[in-house]
């Protein structure tokens, strides 16, 4: 599996079509940073069919929204299929991973502040 990630933010003040920010790449998971700050970030990713991301745990809540295709998402050992337009909040400290039975694109938003409340 090839996993590429471009960390440069998108141009500010310019209109973007989110599903067109990133293309599919054969045998790869590709990520593009939309905005990255110390308090959180927004990233768009594309998964080619058959690709997956290894299970991980984040110390922050993460909101995932599917913008193309269908994703298989496992959160705390609960497997779900998310379709175009659907989203889920992955709670902080939850084991999760993504599997692409077919191509899909998603937007991931991580909020790193507000946990003091």
mmCIF file of C-alpha atoms in Angstrom:
data_model
loop_
_atom_site.group_PDB
_atom_site.id
_atom_site.type_symbol
_atom_site.label_atom_id
_atom_site.label_comp_id
_atom_site.label_asym_id
_atom_site.label_seq_id
_atom_site.Cartn_x
_atom_site.Cartn_y
_atom_site.Cartn_z
ATOM 1 C CA UNK A 1 0.000 0.000 0.000
ATOM 2 C CA UNK A 2 1.217 3.436 -0.869
ATOM 3 C CA UNK A 3 0.185 6.167 1.546
ATOM 4 C CA UNK A 4 0.854 9.727 0.441
ATOM 5 C CA UNK A 5 0.115 12.857 2.417
ATOM 6 C CA UNK A 6 0.497 16.445 1.296
ATOM 7 C CA UNK A 7 0.700 18.766 4.298
ATOM 8 C CA UNK A 8 0.434 22.150 2.564
ATOM 9 C CA UNK A 9 -2.874 23.871 3.342
ATOM 10 C CA UNK A 10 -5.288 24.775 0.552
ATOM 11 C CA UNK A 11 -5.308 28.360 -0.654
ATOM 12 C CA UNK A 12 -7.377 30.557 1.630
ATOM 13 C CA UNK A 13 -10.202 32.715 0.253
ATOM 14 C CA UNK A 14 -10.621 30.462 -2.800
ATOM 15 C CA UNK A 15 -13.713 28.327 -3.502
ATOM 16 C CA UNK A 16 -13.025 24.576 -3.600
ATOM 17 C CA UNK A 17 -15.169 21.630 -4.650
ATOM 18 C CA UNK A 18 -14.289 19.269 -1.825
ATOM 19 C CA UNK A 19 -14.734 16.014 -3.773
ATOM 20 C CA UNK A 20 -12.371 17.347 -6.474
ATOM 21 C CA UNK A 21 -9.575 18.379 -4.080
ATOM 22 C CA UNK A 22 -8.136 14.876 -4.251
ATOM 23 C CA UNK A 23 -8.076 12.140 -6.885
ATOM 24 C CA UNK A 24 -7.935 8.382 -6.532
ATOM 25 C CA UNK A 25 -4.518 6.788 -7.012
ATOM 26 C CA UNK A 26 -4.157 3.097 -7.837
ATOM 27 C CA UNK A 27 -3.244 0.937 -4.822
ATOM 28 C CA UNK A 28 -3.014 3.940 -2.515
ATOM 29 C CA UNK A 29 -4.525 5.983 0.263
ATOM 30 C CA UNK A 30 -3.965 9.668 -0.520
ATOM 31 C CA UNK A 31 -4.464 12.538 1.946
ATOM 32 C CA UNK A 32 -4.498 16.291 1.384
ATOM 33 C CA UNK A 33 -4.517 18.849 4.178
ATOM 34 C CA UNK A 34 -7.291 21.438 3.881
ATOM 35 C CA UNK A 35 -6.308 23.331 7.034
ATOM 36 C CA UNK A 36 -3.879 22.480 9.825
ATOM 37 C CA UNK A 37 -3.634 24.307 13.135
ATOM 38 C CA UNK A 38 -2.385 23.414 16.600
ATOM 39 C CA UNK A 39 -6.045 23.306 17.709
ATOM 40 C CA UNK A 40 -7.085 20.834 15.000
ATOM 41 C CA UNK A 41 -7.056 20.004 11.322
ATOM 42 C CA UNK A 42 -9.252 19.152 8.349
ATOM 43 C CA UNK A 43 -8.024 16.579 5.834
ATOM 44 C CA UNK A 44 -9.537 14.984 2.740
ATOM 45 C CA UNK A 45 -8.497 11.425 1.839
ATOM 46 C CA UNK A 46 -9.111 9.005 -1.008
ATOM 47 C CA UNK A 47 -8.896 5.233 -0.664
ATOM 48 C CA UNK A 48 -8.510 2.964 -3.671
ATOM 49 C CA UNK A 49 -10.524 -0.269 -3.548
ATOM 50 C CA UNK A 50 -8.770 -2.874 -1.420
ATOM 51 C CA UNK A 51 -6.823 -0.349 0.674
ATOM 52 C CA UNK A 52 -7.115 0.137 4.417
ATOM 53 C CA UNK A 53 -5.591 2.134 7.236
ATOM 54 C CA UNK A 54 -4.242 0.233 10.215
ATOM 55 C CA UNK A 55 -6.143 0.408 13.474
ATOM 56 C CA UNK A 56 -5.230 3.428 15.563
ATOM 57 C CA UNK A 57 -6.370 5.444 18.551
ATOM 58 C CA UNK A 58 -6.491 9.241 18.644
ATOM 59 C CA UNK A 59 -6.534 11.292 21.847
ATOM 60 C CA UNK A 60 -9.077 13.616 20.174
ATOM 61 C CA UNK A 61 -12.611 13.362 18.784
ATOM 62 C CA UNK A 62 -12.569 12.948 15.003
ATOM 63 C CA UNK A 63 -15.489 13.680 12.689
ATOM 64 C CA UNK A 64 -15.560 11.685 9.443
ATOM 65 C CA UNK A 65 -17.863 12.479 6.506
ATOM 66 C CA UNK A 66 -18.013 10.397 3.334
ATOM 67 C CA UNK A 67 -17.959 12.555 0.187
ATOM 68 C CA UNK A 68 -17.727 9.770 -2.440
ATOM 69 C CA UNK A 69 -18.351 6.023 -2.421
ATOM 70 C CA UNK A 70 -18.896 3.780 0.603
ATOM 71 C CA UNK A 71 -16.463 3.256 3.499
ATOM 72 C CA UNK A 72 -16.216 0.423 5.979
ATOM 73 C CA UNK A 73 -15.368 1.970 9.339
ATOM 74 C CA UNK A 74 -14.722 0.028 12.527
ATOM 75 C CA UNK A 75 -14.951 1.935 15.823
ATOM 76 C CA UNK A 76 -14.350 0.069 19.095
ATOM 77 C CA UNK A 77 -14.867 -3.270 17.299
ATOM 78 C CA UNK A 78 -18.214 -2.141 15.814
ATOM 79 C CA UNK A 79 -18.162 -2.372 12.002
ATOM 80 C CA UNK A 80 -20.257 0.124 10.005
ATOM 81 C CA UNK A 81 -20.763 1.077 6.382
ATOM 82 C CA UNK A 82 -20.892 4.807 5.747
ATOM 83 C CA UNK A 83 -22.389 5.998 2.456
ATOM 84 C CA UNK A 84 -22.138 9.279 0.558
ATOM 85 C CA UNK A 85 -23.163 12.160 2.816
ATOM 86 C CA UNK A 86 -23.033 10.135 6.032
ATOM 87 C CA UNK A 87 -20.724 10.964 8.905
ATOM 88 C CA UNK A 88 -19.703 9.749 12.334
ATOM 89 C CA UNK A 89 -17.888 11.152 15.341
ATOM 90 C CA UNK A 90 -15.128 8.787 16.395
ATOM 91 C CA UNK A 91 -14.754 9.396 20.150
ATOM 92 C CA UNK A 92 -11.351 10.260 21.579
ATOM 93 C CA UNK A 93 -9.355 7.204 22.722
ATOM 94 C CA UNK A 94 -11.461 4.779 20.592
ATOM 95 C CA UNK A 95 -9.745 2.151 18.464
ATOM 96 C CA UNK A 96 -10.736 2.656 14.823
ATOM 97 C CA UNK A 97 -9.746 1.774 11.285
ATOM 98 C CA UNK A 98 -10.926 2.212 7.695
ATOM 99 C CA UNK A 99 -11.302 -0.397 4.968
ATOM 100 C CA UNK A 100 -12.114 0.270 1.305
ATOM 101 C CA UNK A 101 -14.143 -2.571 -0.179
ATOM 102 C CA UNK A 102 -14.694 -0.018 -2.952
ATOM 103 C CA UNK A 103 -13.183 3.396 -3.638
ATOM 104 C CA UNK A 104 -14.212 6.176 -1.289
ATOM 105 C CA UNK A 105 -13.287 9.705 -0.276
ATOM 106 C CA UNK A 106 -13.755 11.259 3.150
ATOM 107 C CA UNK A 107 -13.245 14.492 5.027
ATOM 108 C CA UNK A 108 -11.720 14.118 8.482
ATOM 109 C CA UNK A 109 -11.971 16.893 11.073
ATOM 110 C CA UNK A 110 -9.970 16.650 14.292
ATOM 111 C CA UNK A 111 -10.634 19.095 17.137
ATOM 112 C CA UNK A 112 -7.691 19.284 19.557
ATOM 113 C CA UNK A 113 -9.055 21.899 21.967
ATOM 114 C CA UNK A 114 -11.953 22.033 24.401
ATOM 115 C CA UNK A 115 -11.047 18.875 26.282
ATOM 116 C CA UNK A 116 -10.461 20.865 29.466
ATOM 117 C CA UNK A 117 -14.274 21.254 29.887
#
